[in-house]
JSON list of C-alpha atoms in Angstrom, two decimals:
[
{"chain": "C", "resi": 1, "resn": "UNK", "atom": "CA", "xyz": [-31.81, -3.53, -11.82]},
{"chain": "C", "resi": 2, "resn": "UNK", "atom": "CA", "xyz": [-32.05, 0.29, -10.91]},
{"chain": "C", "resi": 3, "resn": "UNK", "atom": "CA", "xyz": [-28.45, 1.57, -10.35]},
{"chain": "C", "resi": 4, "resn": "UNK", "atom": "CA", "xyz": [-27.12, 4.45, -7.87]},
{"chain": "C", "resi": 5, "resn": "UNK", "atom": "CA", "xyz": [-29.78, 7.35, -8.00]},
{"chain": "C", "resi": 6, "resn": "UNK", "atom": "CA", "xyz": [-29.22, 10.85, -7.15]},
{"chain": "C", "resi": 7, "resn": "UNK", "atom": "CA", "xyz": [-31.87, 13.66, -6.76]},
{"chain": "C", "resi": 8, "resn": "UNK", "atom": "CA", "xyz": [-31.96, 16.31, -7.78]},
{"chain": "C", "resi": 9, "resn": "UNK", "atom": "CA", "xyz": [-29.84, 16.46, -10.92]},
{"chain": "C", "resi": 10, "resn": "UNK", "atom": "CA", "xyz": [-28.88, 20.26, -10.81]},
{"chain": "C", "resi": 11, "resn": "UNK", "atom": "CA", "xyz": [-29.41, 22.65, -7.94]},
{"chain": "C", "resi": 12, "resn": "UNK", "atom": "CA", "xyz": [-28.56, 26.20, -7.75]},
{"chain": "C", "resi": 13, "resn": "UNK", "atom": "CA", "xyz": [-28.49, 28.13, -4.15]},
{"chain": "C", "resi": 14, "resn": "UNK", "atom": "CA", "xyz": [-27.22, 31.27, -2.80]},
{"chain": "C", "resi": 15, "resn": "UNK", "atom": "CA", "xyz": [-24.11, 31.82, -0.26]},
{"chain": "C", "resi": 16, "resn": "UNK", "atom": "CA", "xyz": [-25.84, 31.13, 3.72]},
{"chain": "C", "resi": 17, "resn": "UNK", "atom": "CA", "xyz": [-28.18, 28.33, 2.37]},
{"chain": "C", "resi": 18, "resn": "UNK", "atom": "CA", "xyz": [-28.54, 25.28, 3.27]},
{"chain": "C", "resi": 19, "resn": "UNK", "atom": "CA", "xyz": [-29.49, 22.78, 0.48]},
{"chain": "C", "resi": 20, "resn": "UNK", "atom": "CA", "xyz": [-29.95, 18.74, 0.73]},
{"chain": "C", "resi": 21, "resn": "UNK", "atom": "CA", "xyz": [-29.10, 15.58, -1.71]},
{"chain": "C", "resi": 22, "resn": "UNK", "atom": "CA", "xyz": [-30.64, 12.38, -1.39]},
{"chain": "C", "resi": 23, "resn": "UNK", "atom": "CA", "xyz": [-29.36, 9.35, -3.06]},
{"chain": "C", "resi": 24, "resn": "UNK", "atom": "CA", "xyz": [-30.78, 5.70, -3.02]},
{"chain": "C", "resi": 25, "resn": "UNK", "atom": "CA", "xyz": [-28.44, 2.64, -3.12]},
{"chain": "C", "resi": 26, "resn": "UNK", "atom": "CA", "xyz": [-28.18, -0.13, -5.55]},
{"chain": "C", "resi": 27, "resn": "UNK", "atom": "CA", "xyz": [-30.95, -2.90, -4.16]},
{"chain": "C", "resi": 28, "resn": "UNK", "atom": "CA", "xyz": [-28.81, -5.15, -1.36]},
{"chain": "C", "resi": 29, "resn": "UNK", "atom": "CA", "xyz": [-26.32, -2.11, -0.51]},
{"chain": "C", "resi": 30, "resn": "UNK", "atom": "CA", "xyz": [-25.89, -1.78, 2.65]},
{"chain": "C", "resi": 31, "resn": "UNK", "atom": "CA", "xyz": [-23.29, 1.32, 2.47]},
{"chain": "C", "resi": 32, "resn": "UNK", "atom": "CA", "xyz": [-23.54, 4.59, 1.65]},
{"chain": "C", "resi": 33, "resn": "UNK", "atom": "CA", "xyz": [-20.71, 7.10, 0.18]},
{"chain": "C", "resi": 34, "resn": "UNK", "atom": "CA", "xyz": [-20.09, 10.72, -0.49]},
{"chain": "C", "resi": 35, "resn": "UNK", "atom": "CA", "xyz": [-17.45, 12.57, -2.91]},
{"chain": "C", "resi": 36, "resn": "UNK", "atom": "CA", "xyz": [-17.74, 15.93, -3.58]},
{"chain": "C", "resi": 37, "resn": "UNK", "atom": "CA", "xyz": [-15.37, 17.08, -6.65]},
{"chain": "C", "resi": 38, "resn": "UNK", "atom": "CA", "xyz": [-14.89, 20.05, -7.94]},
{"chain": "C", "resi": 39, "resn": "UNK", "atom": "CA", "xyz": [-13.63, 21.13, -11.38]},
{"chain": "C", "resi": 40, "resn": "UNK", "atom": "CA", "xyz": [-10.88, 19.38, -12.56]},
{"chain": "C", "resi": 41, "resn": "UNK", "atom": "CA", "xyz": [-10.18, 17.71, -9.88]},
{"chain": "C", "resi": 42, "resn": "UNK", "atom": "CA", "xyz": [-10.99, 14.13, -8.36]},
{"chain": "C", "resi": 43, "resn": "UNK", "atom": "CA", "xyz": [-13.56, 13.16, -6.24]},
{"chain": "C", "resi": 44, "resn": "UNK", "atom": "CA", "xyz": [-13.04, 13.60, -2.27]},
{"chain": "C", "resi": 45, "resn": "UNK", "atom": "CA", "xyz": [-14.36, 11.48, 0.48]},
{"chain": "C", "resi": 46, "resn": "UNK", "atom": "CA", "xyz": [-17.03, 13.24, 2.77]},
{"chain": "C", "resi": 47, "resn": "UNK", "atom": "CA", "xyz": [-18.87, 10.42, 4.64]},
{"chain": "C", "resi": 48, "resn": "UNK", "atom": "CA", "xyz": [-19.43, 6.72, 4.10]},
{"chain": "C", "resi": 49, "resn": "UNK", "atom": "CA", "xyz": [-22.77, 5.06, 6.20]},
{"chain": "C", "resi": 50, "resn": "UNK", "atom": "CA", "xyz": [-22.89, 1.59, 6.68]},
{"chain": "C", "resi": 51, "resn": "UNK", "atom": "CA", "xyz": [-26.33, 0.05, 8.17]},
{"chain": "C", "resi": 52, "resn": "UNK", "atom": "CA", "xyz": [-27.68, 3.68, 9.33]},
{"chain": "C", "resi": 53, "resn": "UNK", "atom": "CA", "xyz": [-24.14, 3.92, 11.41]},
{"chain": "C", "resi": 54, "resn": "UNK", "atom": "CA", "xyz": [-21.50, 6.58, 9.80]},
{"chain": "C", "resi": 55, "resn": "UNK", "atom": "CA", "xyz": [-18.25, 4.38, 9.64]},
{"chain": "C", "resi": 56, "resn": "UNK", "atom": "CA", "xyz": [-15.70, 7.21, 8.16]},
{"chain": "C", "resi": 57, "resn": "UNK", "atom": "CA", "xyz": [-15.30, 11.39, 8.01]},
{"chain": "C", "resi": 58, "resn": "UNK", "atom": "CA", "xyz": [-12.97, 13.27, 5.16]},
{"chain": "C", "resi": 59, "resn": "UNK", "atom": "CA", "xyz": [-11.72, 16.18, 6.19]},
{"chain": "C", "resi": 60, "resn": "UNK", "atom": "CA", "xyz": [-14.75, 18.49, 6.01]},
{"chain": "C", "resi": 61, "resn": "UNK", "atom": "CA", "xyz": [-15.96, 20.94, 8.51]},
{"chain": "C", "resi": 62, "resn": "UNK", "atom": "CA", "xyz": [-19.08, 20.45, 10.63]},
{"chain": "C", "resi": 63, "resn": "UNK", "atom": "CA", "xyz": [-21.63, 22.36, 7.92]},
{"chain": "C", "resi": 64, "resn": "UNK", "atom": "CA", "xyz": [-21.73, 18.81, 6.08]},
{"chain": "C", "resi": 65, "resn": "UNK", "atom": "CA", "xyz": [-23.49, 16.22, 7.82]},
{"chain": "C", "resi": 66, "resn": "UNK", "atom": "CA", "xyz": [-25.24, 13.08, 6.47]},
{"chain": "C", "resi": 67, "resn": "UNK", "atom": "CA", "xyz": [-27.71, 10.38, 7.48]},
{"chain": "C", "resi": 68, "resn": "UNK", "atom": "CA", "xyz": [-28.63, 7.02, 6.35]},
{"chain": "C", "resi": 69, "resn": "UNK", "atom": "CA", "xyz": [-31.78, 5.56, 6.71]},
{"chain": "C", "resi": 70, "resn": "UNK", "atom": "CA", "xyz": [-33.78, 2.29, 7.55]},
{"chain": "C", "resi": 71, "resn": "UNK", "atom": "CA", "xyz": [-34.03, 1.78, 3.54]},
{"chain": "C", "resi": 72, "resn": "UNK", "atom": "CA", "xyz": [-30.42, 2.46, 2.77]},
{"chain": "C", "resi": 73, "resn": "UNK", "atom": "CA", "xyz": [-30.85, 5.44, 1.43]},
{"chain": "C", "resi": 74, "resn": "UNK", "atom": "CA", "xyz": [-29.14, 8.67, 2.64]},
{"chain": "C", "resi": 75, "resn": "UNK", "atom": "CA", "xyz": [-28.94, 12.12, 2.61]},
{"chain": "C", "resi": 76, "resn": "UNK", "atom": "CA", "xyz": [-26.14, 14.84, 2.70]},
{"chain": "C", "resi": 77, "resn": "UNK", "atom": "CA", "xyz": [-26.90, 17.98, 3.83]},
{"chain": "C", "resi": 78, "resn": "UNK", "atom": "CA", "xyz": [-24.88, 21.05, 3.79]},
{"chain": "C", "resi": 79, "resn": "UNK", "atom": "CA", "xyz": [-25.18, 24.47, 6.07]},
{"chain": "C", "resi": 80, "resn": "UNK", "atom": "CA", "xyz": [-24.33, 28.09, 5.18]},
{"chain": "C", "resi": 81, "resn": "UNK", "atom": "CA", "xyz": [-23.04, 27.19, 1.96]},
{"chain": "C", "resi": 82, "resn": "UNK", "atom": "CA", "xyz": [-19.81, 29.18, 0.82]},
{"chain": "C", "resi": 83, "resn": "UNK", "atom": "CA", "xyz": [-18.74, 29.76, -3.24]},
{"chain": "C", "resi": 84, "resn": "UNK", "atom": "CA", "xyz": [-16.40, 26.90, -2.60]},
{"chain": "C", "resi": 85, "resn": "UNK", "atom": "CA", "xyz": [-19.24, 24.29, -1.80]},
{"chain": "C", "resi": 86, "resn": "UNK", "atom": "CA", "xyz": [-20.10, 24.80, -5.68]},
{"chain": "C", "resi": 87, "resn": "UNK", "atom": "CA", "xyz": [-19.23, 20.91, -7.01]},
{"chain": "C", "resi": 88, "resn": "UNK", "atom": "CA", "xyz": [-20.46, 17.66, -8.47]},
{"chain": "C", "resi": 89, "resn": "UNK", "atom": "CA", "xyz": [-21.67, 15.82, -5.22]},
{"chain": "C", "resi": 90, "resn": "UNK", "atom": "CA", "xyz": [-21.24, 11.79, -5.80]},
{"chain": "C", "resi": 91, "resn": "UNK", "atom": "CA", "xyz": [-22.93, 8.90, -4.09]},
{"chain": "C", "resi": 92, "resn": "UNK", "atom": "CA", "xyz": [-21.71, 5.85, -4.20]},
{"chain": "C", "resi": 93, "resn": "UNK", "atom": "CA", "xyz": [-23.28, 2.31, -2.93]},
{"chain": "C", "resi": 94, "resn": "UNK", "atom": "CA", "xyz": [-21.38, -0.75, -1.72]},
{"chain": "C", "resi": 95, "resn": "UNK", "atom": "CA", "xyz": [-22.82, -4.20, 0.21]},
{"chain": "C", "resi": 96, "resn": "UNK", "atom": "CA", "xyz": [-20.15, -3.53, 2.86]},
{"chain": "C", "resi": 97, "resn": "UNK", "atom": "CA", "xyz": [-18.65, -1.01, 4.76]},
{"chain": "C", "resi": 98, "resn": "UNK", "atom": "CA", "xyz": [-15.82, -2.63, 5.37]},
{"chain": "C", "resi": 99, "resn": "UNK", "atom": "CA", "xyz": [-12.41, -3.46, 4.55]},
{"chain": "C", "resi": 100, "resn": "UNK", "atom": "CA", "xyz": [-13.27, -6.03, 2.01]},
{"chain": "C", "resi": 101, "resn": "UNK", "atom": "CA", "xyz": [-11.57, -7.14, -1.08]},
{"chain": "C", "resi": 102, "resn": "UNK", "atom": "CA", "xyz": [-14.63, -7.71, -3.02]},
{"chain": "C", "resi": 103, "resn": "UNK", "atom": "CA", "xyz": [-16.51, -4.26, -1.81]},
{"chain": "C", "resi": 104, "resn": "UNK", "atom": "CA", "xyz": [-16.92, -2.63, -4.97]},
{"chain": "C", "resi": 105, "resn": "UNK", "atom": "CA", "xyz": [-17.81, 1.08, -5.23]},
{"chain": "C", "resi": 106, "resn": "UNK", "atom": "CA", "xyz": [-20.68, 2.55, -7.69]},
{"chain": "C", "resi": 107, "resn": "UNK", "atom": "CA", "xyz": [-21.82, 5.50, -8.38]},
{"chain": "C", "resi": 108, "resn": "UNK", "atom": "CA", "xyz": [-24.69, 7.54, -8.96]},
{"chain": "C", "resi": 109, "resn": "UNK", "atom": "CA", "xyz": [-24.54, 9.89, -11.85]},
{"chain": "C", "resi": 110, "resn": "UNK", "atom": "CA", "xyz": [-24.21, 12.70, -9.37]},
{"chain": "C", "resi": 111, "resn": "UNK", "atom": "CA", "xyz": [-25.84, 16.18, -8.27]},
{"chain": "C", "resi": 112, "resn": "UNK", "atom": "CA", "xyz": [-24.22, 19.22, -9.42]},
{"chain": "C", "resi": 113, "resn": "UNK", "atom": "CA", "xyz": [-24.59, 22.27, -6.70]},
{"chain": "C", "resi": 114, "resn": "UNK", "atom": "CA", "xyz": [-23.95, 25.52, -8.17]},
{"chain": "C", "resi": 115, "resn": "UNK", "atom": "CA", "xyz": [-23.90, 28.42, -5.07]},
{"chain": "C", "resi": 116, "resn": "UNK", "atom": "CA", "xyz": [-24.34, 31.92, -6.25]},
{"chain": "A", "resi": 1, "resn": "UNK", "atom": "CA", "xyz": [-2.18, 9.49, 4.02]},
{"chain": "A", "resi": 2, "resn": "UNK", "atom": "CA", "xyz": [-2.71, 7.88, 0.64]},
{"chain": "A", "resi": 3, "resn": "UNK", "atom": "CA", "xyz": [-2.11, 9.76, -2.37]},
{"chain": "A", "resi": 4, "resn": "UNK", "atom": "CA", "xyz": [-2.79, 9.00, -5.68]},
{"chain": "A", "resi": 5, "resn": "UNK", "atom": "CA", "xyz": [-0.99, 10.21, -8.96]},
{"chain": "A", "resi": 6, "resn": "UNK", "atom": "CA", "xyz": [-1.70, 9.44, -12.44]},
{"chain": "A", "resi": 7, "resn": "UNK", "atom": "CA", "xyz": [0.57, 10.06, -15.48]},
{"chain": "A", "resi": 8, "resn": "UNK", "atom": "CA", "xyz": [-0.12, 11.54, -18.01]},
{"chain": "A", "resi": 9, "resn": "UNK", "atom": "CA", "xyz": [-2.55, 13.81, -17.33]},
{"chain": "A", "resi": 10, "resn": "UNK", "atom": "CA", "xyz": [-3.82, 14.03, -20.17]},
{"chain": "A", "resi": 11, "resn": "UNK", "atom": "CA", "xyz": [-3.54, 11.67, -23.64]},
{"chain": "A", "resi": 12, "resn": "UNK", "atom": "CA", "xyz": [-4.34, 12.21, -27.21]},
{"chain": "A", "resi": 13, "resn": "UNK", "atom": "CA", "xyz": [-3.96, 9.38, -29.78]},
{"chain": "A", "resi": 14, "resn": "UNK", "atom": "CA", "xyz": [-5.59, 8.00, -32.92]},
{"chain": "A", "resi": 15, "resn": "UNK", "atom": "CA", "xyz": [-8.25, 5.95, -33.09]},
{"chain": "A", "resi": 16, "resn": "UNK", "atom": "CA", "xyz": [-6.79, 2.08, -32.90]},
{"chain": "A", "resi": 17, "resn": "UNK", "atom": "CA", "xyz": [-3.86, 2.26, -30.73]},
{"chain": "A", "resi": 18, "resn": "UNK", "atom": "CA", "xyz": [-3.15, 0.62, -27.73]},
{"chain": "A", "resi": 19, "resn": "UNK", "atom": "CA", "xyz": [-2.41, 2.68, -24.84]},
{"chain": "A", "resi": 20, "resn": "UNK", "atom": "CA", "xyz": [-1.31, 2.78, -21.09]},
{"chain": "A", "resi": 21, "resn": "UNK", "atom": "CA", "xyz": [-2.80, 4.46, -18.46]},
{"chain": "A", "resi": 22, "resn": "UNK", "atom": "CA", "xyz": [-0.13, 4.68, -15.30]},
{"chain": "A", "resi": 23, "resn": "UNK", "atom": "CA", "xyz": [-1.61, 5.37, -11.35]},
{"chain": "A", "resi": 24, "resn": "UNK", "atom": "CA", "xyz": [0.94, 5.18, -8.66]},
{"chain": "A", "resi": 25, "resn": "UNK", "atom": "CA", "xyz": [-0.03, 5.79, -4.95]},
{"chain": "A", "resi": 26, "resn": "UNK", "atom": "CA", "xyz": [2.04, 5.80, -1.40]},
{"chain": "A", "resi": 27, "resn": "UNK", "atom": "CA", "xyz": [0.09, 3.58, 0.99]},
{"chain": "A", "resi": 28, "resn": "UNK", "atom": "CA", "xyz": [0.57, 0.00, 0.00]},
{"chain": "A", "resi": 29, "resn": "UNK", "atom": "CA", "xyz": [-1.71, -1.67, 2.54]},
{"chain": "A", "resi": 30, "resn": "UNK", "atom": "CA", "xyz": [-4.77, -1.64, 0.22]},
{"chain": "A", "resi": 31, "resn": "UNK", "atom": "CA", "xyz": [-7.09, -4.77, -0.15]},
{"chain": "A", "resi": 32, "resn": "UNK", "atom": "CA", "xyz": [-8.33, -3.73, -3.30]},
{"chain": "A", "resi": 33, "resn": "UNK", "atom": "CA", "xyz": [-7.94, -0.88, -6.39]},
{"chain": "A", "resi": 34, "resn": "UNK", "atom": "CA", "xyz": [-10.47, 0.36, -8.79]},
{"chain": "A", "resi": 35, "resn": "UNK", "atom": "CA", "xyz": [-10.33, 1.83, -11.74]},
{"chain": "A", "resi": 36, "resn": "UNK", "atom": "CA", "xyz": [-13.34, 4.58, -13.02]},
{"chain": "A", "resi": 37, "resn": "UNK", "atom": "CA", "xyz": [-14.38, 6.10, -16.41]},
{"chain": "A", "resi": 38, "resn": "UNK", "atom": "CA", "xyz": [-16.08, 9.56, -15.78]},
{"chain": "A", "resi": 39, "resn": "UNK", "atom": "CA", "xyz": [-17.73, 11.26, -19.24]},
{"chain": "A", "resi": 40, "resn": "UNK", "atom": "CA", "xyz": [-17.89, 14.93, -18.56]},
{"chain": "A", "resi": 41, "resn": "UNK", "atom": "CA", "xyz": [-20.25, 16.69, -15.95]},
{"chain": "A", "resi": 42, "resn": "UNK", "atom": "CA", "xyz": [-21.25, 12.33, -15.73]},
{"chain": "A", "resi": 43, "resn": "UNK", "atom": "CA", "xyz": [-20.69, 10.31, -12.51]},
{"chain": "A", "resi": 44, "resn": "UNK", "atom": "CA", "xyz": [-18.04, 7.27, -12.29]},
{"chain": "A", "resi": 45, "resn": "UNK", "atom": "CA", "xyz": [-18.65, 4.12, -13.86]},
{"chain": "A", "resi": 46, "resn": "UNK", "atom": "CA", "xyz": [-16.53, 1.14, -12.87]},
{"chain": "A", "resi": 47, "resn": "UNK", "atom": "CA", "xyz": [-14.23, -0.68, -14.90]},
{"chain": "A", "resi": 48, "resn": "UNK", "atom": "CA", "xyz": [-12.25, -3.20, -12.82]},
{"chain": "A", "resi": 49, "resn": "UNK", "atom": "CA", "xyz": [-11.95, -3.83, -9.72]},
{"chain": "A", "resi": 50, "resn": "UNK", "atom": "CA", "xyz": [-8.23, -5.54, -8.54]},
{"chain": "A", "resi": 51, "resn": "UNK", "atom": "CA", "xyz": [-8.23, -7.46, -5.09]},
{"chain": "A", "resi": 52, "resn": "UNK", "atom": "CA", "xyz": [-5.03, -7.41, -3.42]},
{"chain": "A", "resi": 53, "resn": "UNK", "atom": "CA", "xyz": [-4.30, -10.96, -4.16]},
{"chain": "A", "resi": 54, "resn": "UNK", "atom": "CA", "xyz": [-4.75, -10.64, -7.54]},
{"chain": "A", "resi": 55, "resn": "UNK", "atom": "CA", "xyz": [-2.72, -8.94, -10.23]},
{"chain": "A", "resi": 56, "resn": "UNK", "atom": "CA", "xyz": [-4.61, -8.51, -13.33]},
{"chain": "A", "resi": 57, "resn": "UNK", "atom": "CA", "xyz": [-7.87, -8.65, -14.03]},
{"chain": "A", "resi": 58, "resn": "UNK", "atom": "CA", "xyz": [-9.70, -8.56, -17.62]},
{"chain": "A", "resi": 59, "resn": "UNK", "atom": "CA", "xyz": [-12.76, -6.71, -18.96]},
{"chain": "A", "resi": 60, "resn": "UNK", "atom": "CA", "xyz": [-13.36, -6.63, -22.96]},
{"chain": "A", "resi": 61, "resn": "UNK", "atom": "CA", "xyz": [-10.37, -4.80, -24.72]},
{"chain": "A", "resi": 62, "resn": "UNK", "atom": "CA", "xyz": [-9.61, -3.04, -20.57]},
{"chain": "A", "resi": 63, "resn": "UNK", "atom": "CA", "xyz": [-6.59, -4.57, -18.54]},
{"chain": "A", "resi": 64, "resn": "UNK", "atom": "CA", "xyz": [-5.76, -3.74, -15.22]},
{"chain": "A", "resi": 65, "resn": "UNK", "atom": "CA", "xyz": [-2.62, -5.10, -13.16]},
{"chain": "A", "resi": 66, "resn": "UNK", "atom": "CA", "xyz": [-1.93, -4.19, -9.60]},
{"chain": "A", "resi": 67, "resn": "UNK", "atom": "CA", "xyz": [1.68, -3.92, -8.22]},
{"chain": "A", "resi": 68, "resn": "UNK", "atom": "CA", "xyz": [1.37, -3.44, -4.33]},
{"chain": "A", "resi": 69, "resn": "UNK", "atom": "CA", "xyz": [4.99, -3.44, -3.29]},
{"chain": "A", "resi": 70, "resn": "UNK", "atom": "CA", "xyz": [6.03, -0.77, -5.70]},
{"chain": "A", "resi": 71, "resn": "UNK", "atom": "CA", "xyz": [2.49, 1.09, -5.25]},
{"chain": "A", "resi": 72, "resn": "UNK", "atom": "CA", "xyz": [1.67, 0.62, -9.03]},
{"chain": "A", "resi": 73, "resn": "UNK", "atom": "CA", "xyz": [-1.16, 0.11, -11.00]},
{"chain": "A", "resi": 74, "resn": "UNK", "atom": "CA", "xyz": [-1.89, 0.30, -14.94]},
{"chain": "A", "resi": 75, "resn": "UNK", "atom": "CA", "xyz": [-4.83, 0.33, -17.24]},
{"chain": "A", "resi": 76, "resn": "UNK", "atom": "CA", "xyz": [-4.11, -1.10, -20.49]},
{"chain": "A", "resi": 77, "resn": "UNK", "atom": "CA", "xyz": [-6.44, -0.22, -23.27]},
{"chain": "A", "resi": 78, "resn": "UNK", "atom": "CA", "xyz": [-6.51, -1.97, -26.80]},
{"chain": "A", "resi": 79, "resn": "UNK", "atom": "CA", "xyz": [-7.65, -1.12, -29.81]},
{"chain": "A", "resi": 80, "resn": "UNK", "atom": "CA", "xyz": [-8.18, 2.40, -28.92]},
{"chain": "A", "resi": 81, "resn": "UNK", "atom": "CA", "xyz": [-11.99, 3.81, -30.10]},
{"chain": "A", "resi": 82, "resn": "UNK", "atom": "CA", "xyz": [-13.26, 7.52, -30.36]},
{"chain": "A", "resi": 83, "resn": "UNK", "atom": "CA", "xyz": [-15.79, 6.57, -27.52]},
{"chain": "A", "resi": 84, "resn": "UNK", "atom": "CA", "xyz": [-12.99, 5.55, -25.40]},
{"chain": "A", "resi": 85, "resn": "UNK", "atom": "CA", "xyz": [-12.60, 8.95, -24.85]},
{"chain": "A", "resi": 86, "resn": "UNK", "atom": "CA", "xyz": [-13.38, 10.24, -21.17]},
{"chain": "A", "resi": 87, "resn": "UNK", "atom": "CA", "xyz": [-11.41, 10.81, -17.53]},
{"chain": "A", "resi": 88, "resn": "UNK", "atom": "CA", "xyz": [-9.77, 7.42, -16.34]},
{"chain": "A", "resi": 89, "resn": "UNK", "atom": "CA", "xyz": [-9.54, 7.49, -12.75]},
{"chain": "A", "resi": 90, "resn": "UNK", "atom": "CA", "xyz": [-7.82, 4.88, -10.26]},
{"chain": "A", "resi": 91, "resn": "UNK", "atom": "CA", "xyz": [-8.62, 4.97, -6.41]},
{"chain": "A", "resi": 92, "resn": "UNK", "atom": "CA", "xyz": [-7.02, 2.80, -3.78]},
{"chain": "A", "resi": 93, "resn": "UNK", "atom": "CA", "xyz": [-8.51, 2.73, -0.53]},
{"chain": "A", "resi": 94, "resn": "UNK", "atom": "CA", "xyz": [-7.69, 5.27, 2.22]},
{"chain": "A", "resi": 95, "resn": "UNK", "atom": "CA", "xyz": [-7.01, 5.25, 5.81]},
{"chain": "A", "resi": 96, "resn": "UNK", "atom": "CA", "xyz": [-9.34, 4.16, 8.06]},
{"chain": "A", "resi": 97, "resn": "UNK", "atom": "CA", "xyz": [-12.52, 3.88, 6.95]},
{"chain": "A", "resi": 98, "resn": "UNK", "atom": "CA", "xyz": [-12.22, 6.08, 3.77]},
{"chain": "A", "resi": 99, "resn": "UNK", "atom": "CA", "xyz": [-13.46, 3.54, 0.39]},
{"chain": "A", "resi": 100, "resn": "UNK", "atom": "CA", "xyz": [-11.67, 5.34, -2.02]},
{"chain": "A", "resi": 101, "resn": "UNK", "atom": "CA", "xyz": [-8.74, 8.37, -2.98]},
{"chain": "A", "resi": 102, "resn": "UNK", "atom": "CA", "xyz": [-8.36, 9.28, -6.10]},
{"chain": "A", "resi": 103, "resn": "UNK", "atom": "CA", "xyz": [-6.21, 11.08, -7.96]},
{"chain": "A", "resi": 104, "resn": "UNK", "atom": "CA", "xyz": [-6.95, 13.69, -10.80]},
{"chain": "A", "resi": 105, "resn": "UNK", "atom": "CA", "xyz": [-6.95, 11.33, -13.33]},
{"chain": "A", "resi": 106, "resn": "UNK", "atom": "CA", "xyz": [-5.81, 10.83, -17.21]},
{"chain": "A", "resi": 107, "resn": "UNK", "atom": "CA", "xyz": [-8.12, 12.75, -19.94]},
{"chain": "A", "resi": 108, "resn": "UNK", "atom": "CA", "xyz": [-8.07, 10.68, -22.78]},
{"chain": "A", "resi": 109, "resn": "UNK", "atom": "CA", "xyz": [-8.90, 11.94, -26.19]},
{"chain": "A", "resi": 110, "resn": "UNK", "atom": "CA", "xyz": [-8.93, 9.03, -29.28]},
{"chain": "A", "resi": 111, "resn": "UNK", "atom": "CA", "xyz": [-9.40, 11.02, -32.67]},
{"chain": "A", "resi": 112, "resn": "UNK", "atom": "CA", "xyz": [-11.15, 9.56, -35.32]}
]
């Protein structure tokens, strides 16, 4: 079985850009994840999606904004991007969105966003 | 809030020892901890995963055990192996809705 995939692999923009990342779940996922982490730090929660429905925010401002659709997969998208948007962007697919003991989180190996 | 810190930060040893990883973090309600191996520039790839009611939990020559009322969790590694060598990373879940927080991790280096 196909695990998390992320496209594309590398992407580089320039500052006021707006760029898109698309990742496709792990077959019978229902939820969708986002990290972004930057350089030598750990990853940090953007959005998680749960049956097309966004079920949680991190503390990001308004230029990210994400979608899931009717196969699961999703999208992240990210306005006017600023030096500081330059990261590792993570995915990660789950079968719930909830609060459940046995909802185990995995990844895709990632997009890394370089902004010039 | 949940935070998450993990000691050391960073870990060289020889190849064949058994080693500790320690993650401690503030918000004890969790229903579950996992613990992630990142190779650099890579994305995560899961280890364990602890439920709440458990408090170990055994994969190959990995052991994790979960502590919720002290806010405690360690990765025990035997046998250390040159390809052992990567980021650990543990993540409880946040508040609310948020799956996972993770600290910065423990860079592990096992020398041949």
């Amino acid at each position: 079985d196909a695990g998390v995939t992320q496209s594309p692999t590398h992407l580089i923009k320039t500052r006021g850009q707006h760029v898109t990342l698309r990742c496709s779940p792990i077959s019978g996922h229902k939820s969708v994840s986002w990290y972004q982490q930057v350089l030598g730090q750990g990853p940090q929660f953007i959005f998680q999606y749960y049956e097309k429905e966004e079920r949680g925010r991190g503390n990001f401002p308004d230029r990210f904004s994400a979608r899931q659709f009717p196969n699961y997969s999703s999208e992240l998208n990210v306005n006017a991007l600023l030096l500081g948007d330059s990261a590792l962007y993570l995915c990660a697919s789950s079968l719930f969105g909830g609060k459940s003991s046995y909802n185990e989180q995995f990844f895709g190996p990632g997009t890394r966003l370089t902004v010039l | 809030k949940q935070e998450v810190t993990q000691i050391p930060a960073a870990l060289s040893v020889p190849e064949g020892e058994n080693l500790v990883l320690n993650c401690s973090f503030t918000d004890s309600a969790i229903y579950n901890l996992q613990w992630f191996r990142q190779d650099p520039g890579k994305g995560l790839t899961s280890l364990l995963l602890i439920q709440s009611s458990q408090r170990e939990q055994t994969s190959g020559r990995l052991n994790a055990s979960l502590d919720k009322s002290s806010g405690r969790s360690t990765l025990y590694i035997a046998a250390s192996q040159p390809g052992d060598s990567a980021t650990y990373l543990c993540a409880p879940p946040g508040p609310g809705n948020t799956p996972l927080v993770f600290g910065k991790g423990t860079r592990l280096s096992v020398i041949a």
